PDB file of C-alpha atoms in Angstrom:
ATOM      1  CA  MET A   1      -0.048   0.006  -0.060  1.00  0.00           C
ATOM      2  CA  ARG A   2       1.109   3.539  -0.753  1.00  0.00           C
ATOM      3  CA  TRP A   3       1.154   6.569   1.608  1.00  0.00           C
ATOM      4  CA  THR A   4      -2.253   7.946   0.577  1.00  0.00           C
ATOM      5  CA  SER A   5      -5.333   8.502   2.589  1.00  0.00           C
ATOM      6  CA  LYS A   6      -7.327   5.877   0.540  1.00  0.00           C
ATOM      7  CA  GLU A   7      -4.721   3.230   0.991  1.00  0.00           C
ATOM      8  CA  ILE A   8      -4.071   4.090   4.619  1.00  0.00           C
ATOM      9  CA  ASP A   9      -7.751   3.355   5.303  1.00  0.00           C
ATOM     10  CA  VAL A  10      -7.274  -0.107   3.817  1.00  0.00           C
ATOM     11  CA  TYR A  11      -4.150  -0.450   5.921  1.00  0.00           C
ATOM     12  CA  LEU A  12      -5.913   0.465   9.014  1.00  0.00           C
ATOM     13  CA  SER A  13      -8.684  -2.141   8.390  1.00  0.00           C
ATOM     14  CA  ALA A  14      -6.115  -4.903   7.713  1.00  0.00           C
ATOM     15  CA  LYS A  15      -3.032  -3.870   9.514  1.00  0.00           C
ATOM     16  CA  GLU A  16      -2.648  -7.286  11.175  1.00  0.00           C
ATOM     17  CA  TYR A  17      -1.751  -8.713   7.710  1.00  0.00           C
ATOM     18  CA  ILE A  18       0.740  -5.927   6.673  1.00  0.00           C
ATOM     19  CA  ASP A  19       4.016  -6.592   8.220  1.00  0.00           C
ATOM     20  CA  THR A  20       6.458  -4.987   5.861  1.00  0.00           C
ATOM     21  CA  VAL A  21       7.559  -1.542   5.133  1.00  0.00           C
ATOM     22  CA  PHE A  22       9.524  -0.243   2.158  1.00  0.00           C
ATOM     23  CA  ILE A  23      11.527   2.844   2.390  1.00  0.00           C
ATOM     24  CA  THR A  24      13.318   4.472  -0.557  1.00  0.00           C
ATOM     25  CA  LEU A  25      16.497   6.314   0.496  1.00  0.00           C
ATOM     26  CA  VAL A  26      16.786   9.319  -1.681  1.00  0.00           C
ATOM     27  CA  PRO A  27      19.867  11.604  -1.648  1.00  0.00           C
ATOM     28  CA  ILE A  28      19.636  15.202  -2.443  1.00  0.00           C
ATOM     29  CA  SER A  29      22.512  17.374  -3.851  1.00  0.00           C
ATOM     30  CA  ILE A  30      21.760  20.752  -5.156  1.00  0.00           C
ATOM     31  CA  HIS A  31      25.198  21.713  -6.406  1.00  0.00           C
ATOM     32  CA  SER A  32      27.479  18.787  -7.207  1.00  0.00           C
ATOM     33  CA  GLU A  33      26.644  15.610  -9.145  1.00  0.00           C
ATOM     34  CA  LEU A  34      23.028  16.884  -9.419  1.00  0.00           C
ATOM     35  CA  LYS A  35      22.074  14.736 -12.374  1.00  0.00           C
ATOM     36  CA  GLN A  36      23.638  11.475 -10.923  1.00  0.00           C
ATOM     37  CA  THR A  37      21.979  12.140  -7.527  1.00  0.00           C
ATOM     38  CA  VAL A  38      18.606  12.677  -9.022  1.00  0.00           C
ATOM     39  CA  SER A  39      18.925   9.559 -11.075  1.00  0.00           C
ATOM     40  CA  MET A  40      19.700   7.455  -7.969  1.00  0.00           C
ATOM     41  CA  GLY A  41      16.598   8.625  -6.229  1.00  0.00           C
ATOM     42  CA  GLU A  42      14.392   8.240  -9.270  1.00  0.00           C
ATOM     43  CA  PHE A  43      15.599   4.760 -10.051  1.00  0.00           C
ATOM     44  CA  SER A  44      15.023   3.568  -6.549  1.00  0.00           C
ATOM     45  CA  SER A  45      11.688   5.074  -6.332  1.00  0.00           C
ATOM     46  CA  ILE A  46      10.489   3.507  -9.568  1.00  0.00           C
ATOM     47  CA  LEU A  47      11.665   0.094  -8.328  1.00  0.00           C
ATOM     48  CA  THR A  48      10.139   0.538  -4.821  1.00  0.00           C
ATOM     49  CA  ASN A  49       6.792   1.360  -6.433  1.00  0.00           C
ATOM     50  CA  GLU A  50       6.780  -1.460  -8.787  1.00  0.00           C
ATOM     51  CA  VAL A  51       7.747  -4.085  -5.961  1.00  0.00           C
ATOM     52  CA  GLU A  52       4.872  -2.718  -3.871  1.00  0.00           C
ATOM     53  CA  ARG A  53       2.477  -2.906  -6.765  1.00  0.00           C
ATOM     54  CA  GLN A  54       3.288  -6.614  -7.027  1.00  0.00           C
ATOM     55  CA  LEU A  55       3.145  -7.241  -3.291  1.00  0.00           C
ATOM     56  CA  HIS A  56       0.138  -4.988  -2.599  1.00  0.00           C
ATOM     57  CA  GLY A  57      -1.715  -6.072   0.465  1.00  0.00           C
ATOM     58  CA  ARG A  58       1.212  -7.115   2.550  1.00  0.00           C
ATOM     59  CA  THR A  59       3.465  -4.111   2.247  1.00  0.00           C
ATOM     60  CA  LEU A  60       3.346  -0.489   3.071  1.00  0.00           C
ATOM     61  CA  VAL A  61       5.540   2.132   1.230  1.00  0.00           C
ATOM     62  CA  ILE A  62       6.164   5.051   3.458  1.00  0.00           C
ATOM     63  CA  PRO A  63       7.531   8.454   2.167  1.00  0.00           C
ATOM     64  CA  PRO A  64      11.157   8.414   1.147  1.00  0.00           C
ATOM     65  CA  PHE A  65      13.917   8.984   3.647  1.00  0.00           C
ATOM     66  CA  THR A  66      15.629  11.995   2.086  1.00  0.00           C
ATOM     67  CA  TYR A  67      19.137  13.330   3.076  1.00  0.00           C
ATOM     68  CA  PHE A  68      21.681  15.614   1.605  1.00  0.00           C
ATOM     69  CA  LYS A  69      24.568  13.919   0.134  1.00  0.00           C
ATOM     70  CA  ASN A  70      26.990  16.301   1.897  1.00  0.00           C
ATOM     71  CA  GLU A  71      25.432  15.582   5.312  1.00  0.00           C
ATOM     72  CA  SER A  72      27.732  13.766   7.738  1.00  0.00           C
ATOM     73  CA  HIS A  73      27.457  10.006   7.571  1.00  0.00           C
ATOM     74  CA  ASP A  74      26.889   9.799  11.250  1.00  0.00           C
ATOM     75  CA  GLU A  75      24.047  12.333  11.034  1.00  0.00           C
ATOM     76  CA  LYS A  76      22.091  10.563   8.296  1.00  0.00           C
ATOM     77  CA  PHE A  77      22.870   7.131   9.689  1.00  0.00           C
ATOM     78  CA  GLN A  78      21.431   8.080  13.049  1.00  0.00           C
ATOM     79  CA  LYS A  79      18.218   9.550  11.480  1.00  0.00           C
ATOM     80  CA  LEU A  80      17.822   6.398   9.525  1.00  0.00           C
ATOM     81  CA  PHE A  81      18.317   4.309  12.644  1.00  0.00           C
ATOM     82  CA  GLN A  82      15.541   6.330  14.324  1.00  0.00           C
ATOM     83  CA  TRP A  83      13.125   5.670  11.447  1.00  0.00           C
ATOM     84  CA  ILE A  84      13.720   1.875  11.533  1.00  0.00           C
ATOM     85  CA  LYS A  85      13.313   1.809  15.259  1.00  0.00           C
ATOM     86  CA  GLU A  86      10.085   3.675  15.169  1.00  0.00           C
ATOM     87  CA  ILE A  87       8.700   1.407  12.442  1.00  0.00           C
ATOM     88  CA  LYS A  88       9.789  -1.800  14.237  1.00  0.00           C
ATOM     89  CA  ASP A  89       8.408  -0.522  17.640  1.00  0.00           C
ATOM     90  CA  ASN A  90       5.141  -0.129  15.862  1.00  0.00           C
ATOM     91  CA  GLY A  91       4.666  -3.670  14.812  1.00  0.00           C
ATOM     92  CA  PHE A  92       6.290  -4.069  11.456  1.00  0.00           C
ATOM     93  CA  ARG A  93       8.478  -7.103  11.264  1.00  0.00           C
ATOM     94  CA  TYR A  94      10.270  -6.404   8.042  1.00  0.00           C
ATOM     95  CA  VAL A  95      11.824  -3.227   6.732  1.00  0.00           C
ATOM     96  CA  PHE A  96      13.427  -3.050   3.279  1.00  0.00           C
ATOM     97  CA  LEU A  97      15.539  -0.016   2.264  1.00  0.00           C
ATOM     98  CA  PHE A  98      15.879   0.618  -1.467  1.00  0.00           C
ATOM     99  CA  THR A  99      18.846   2.711  -2.639  1.00  0.00           C
ATOM    100  CA  SER A 100      21.248   3.327  -5.454  1.00  0.00           C
ATOM    101  CA  ASP A 101      23.648   5.202  -3.076  1.00  0.00           C
ATOM    102  CA  ASN A 102      26.459   2.841  -2.262  1.00  0.00           C
ATOM    103  CA  GLU A 103      27.327   4.850   0.880  1.00  0.00           C
ATOM    104  CA  TRP A 104      24.689   2.748   2.619  1.00  0.00           C
ATOM    105  CA  LYS A 105      26.530  -0.394   1.966  1.00  0.00           C
ATOM    106  CA  LEU A 106      29.161   0.840   4.500  1.00  0.00           C
ATOM    107  CA  ILE A 107      26.663   0.243   7.309  1.00  0.00           C
ATOM    108  CA  GLU A 108      24.430  -2.497   5.883  1.00  0.00           C
ATOM    109  CA  ASP A 109      25.436  -4.998   8.734  1.00  0.00           C
ATOM    110  CA  LYS A 110      24.514  -2.467  11.414  1.00  0.00           C
ATOM    111  CA  LEU A 111      20.958  -1.893  10.051  1.00  0.00           C
ATOM    112  CA  ASP A 112      17.916  -3.688  11.644  1.00  0.00           C
ATOM    113  CA  ALA A 113      16.570  -3.919   8.017  1.00  0.00           C
ATOM    114  CA  THR A 114      17.312  -5.279   4.707  1.00  0.00           C
ATOM    115  CA  LEU A 115      19.158  -3.094   2.321  1.00  0.00           C
ATOM    116  CA  ILE A 116      18.440  -3.477  -1.266  1.00  0.00           C
ATOM    117  CA  TRP A 117      21.188  -1.592  -3.290  1.00  0.00           C
ATOM    118  CA  LEU A 118      20.948  -1.333  -7.040  1.00  0.00           C
ATOM    119  CA  PRO A 119      23.265   0.706  -9.254  1.00  0.00           C
ATOM    120  CA  ALA A 120      21.071   3.496 -10.857  1.00  0.00           C
ATOM    121  CA  ILE A 121      20.310   2.910 -14.431  1.00  0.00           C
ATOM    122  CA  PRO A 122      19.659   6.239 -16.285  1.00  0.00           C
ATOM    123  CA  LEU A 123      16.225   5.456 -17.845  1.00  0.00           C
ATOM    124  CA  GLU A 124      15.535   8.987 -19.359  1.00  0.00           C
ATOM    125  CA  HIS A 125      16.985   8.233 -22.906  1.00  0.00           C
ATOM    126  CA  MET A 126      15.971   4.522 -23.129  1.00  0.00           C
ATOM    127  CA  ASP A 127      13.310   3.320 -25.372  1.00  0.00           C
ATOM    128  CA  ASP A 128      10.203   2.261 -23.476  1.00  0.00           C
ATOM    129  CA  LYS A 129      10.427  -1.451 -24.369  1.00  0.00           C
ATOM    130  CA  TYR A 130      14.046  -1.730 -23.123  1.00  0.00           C
ATOM    131  CA  LYS A 131      13.219   0.324 -19.927  1.00  0.00           C
ATOM    132  CA  SER A 132      10.243  -1.902 -19.156  1.00  0.00           C
ATOM    133  CA  GLU A 133      12.532  -5.064 -19.642  1.00  0.00           C
ATOM    134  CA  ILE A 134      15.186  -3.701 -17.230  1.00  0.00           C
ATOM    135  CA  LEU A 135      12.516  -2.742 -14.574  1.00  0.00           C
ATOM    136  CA  HIS A 136      10.881  -6.092 -15.015  1.00  0.00           C
ATOM    137  CA  ASP A 137      14.097  -8.002 -14.340  1.00  0.00           C
ATOM    138  CA  GLN A 138      15.263  -5.814 -11.545  1.00  0.00           C
ATOM    139  CA  THR A 139      11.689  -6.140  -9.832  1.00  0.00           C
ATOM    140  CA  LYS A 140      11.887 -10.006 -10.333  1.00  0.00           C
ATOM    141  CA  GLN A 141      15.177 -10.074  -8.405  1.00  0.00           C
ATOM    142  CA  ILE A 142      13.958  -7.827  -5.625  1.00  0.00           C
ATOM    143  CA  LEU A 143      10.765  -9.874  -5.192  1.00  0.00           C
ATOM    144  CA  GLN A 144      12.888 -12.926  -4.700  1.00  0.00           C
ATOM    145  CA  ILE A 145      14.919 -11.177  -1.971  1.00  0.00           C
ATOM    146  CA  VAL A 146      11.598 -10.054  -0.152  1.00  0.00           C
ATOM    147  CA  THR A 147       9.911 -13.385  -0.440  1.00  0.00           C
ATOM    148  CA  ASN A 148      13.085 -15.230   0.631  1.00  0.00           C
ATOM    149  CA  GLN A 149      13.233 -12.992   3.753  1.00  0.00           C
ATOM    150  CA  TRP A 150       9.549 -13.698   4.607  1.00  0.00           C
ATOM    151  CA  GLN A 151      10.164 -17.489   4.087  1.00  0.00           C
ATOM    152  CA  ASN A 152      13.346 -17.597   6.208  1.00  0.00           C
ATOM    153  CA  GLU A 153      11.880 -15.824   9.147  1.00  0.00           C
ATOM    154  CA  THR A 154       8.344 -17.529   9.327  1.00  0.00           C
TER     155      THR A 154
END
């Protein structure tokens, strides 16, 4: 389910069945590497939404965790830790983080969540058929990660 009034109503009526949260980690940079930074957030967001669409009914996509690329590592890591703690403290069993920013790989083992890192693929100049194939392949791989996590912990 997405973070909309209509879908939150559905969540509230069935929240005992929804145990998984998806968070897109979206970097922001206004001055340096602007295009690359935007591409990372865009690609991760597209994949998060596609995976949610396929797993609708068991997952909730919350608004993206945004941070400035030039923010200190410690500062952004601490904020993310707070987000994950709040989510887990409120009954969600699984938290998946989607990103194309490889900085998060540095602390992956410290997270109480599953990090799904995918290199950003610039989609803007691709023909629609090829873009669709890439997104389908990436989504299929992510679905496998999510379902394996569910199966291994049940």
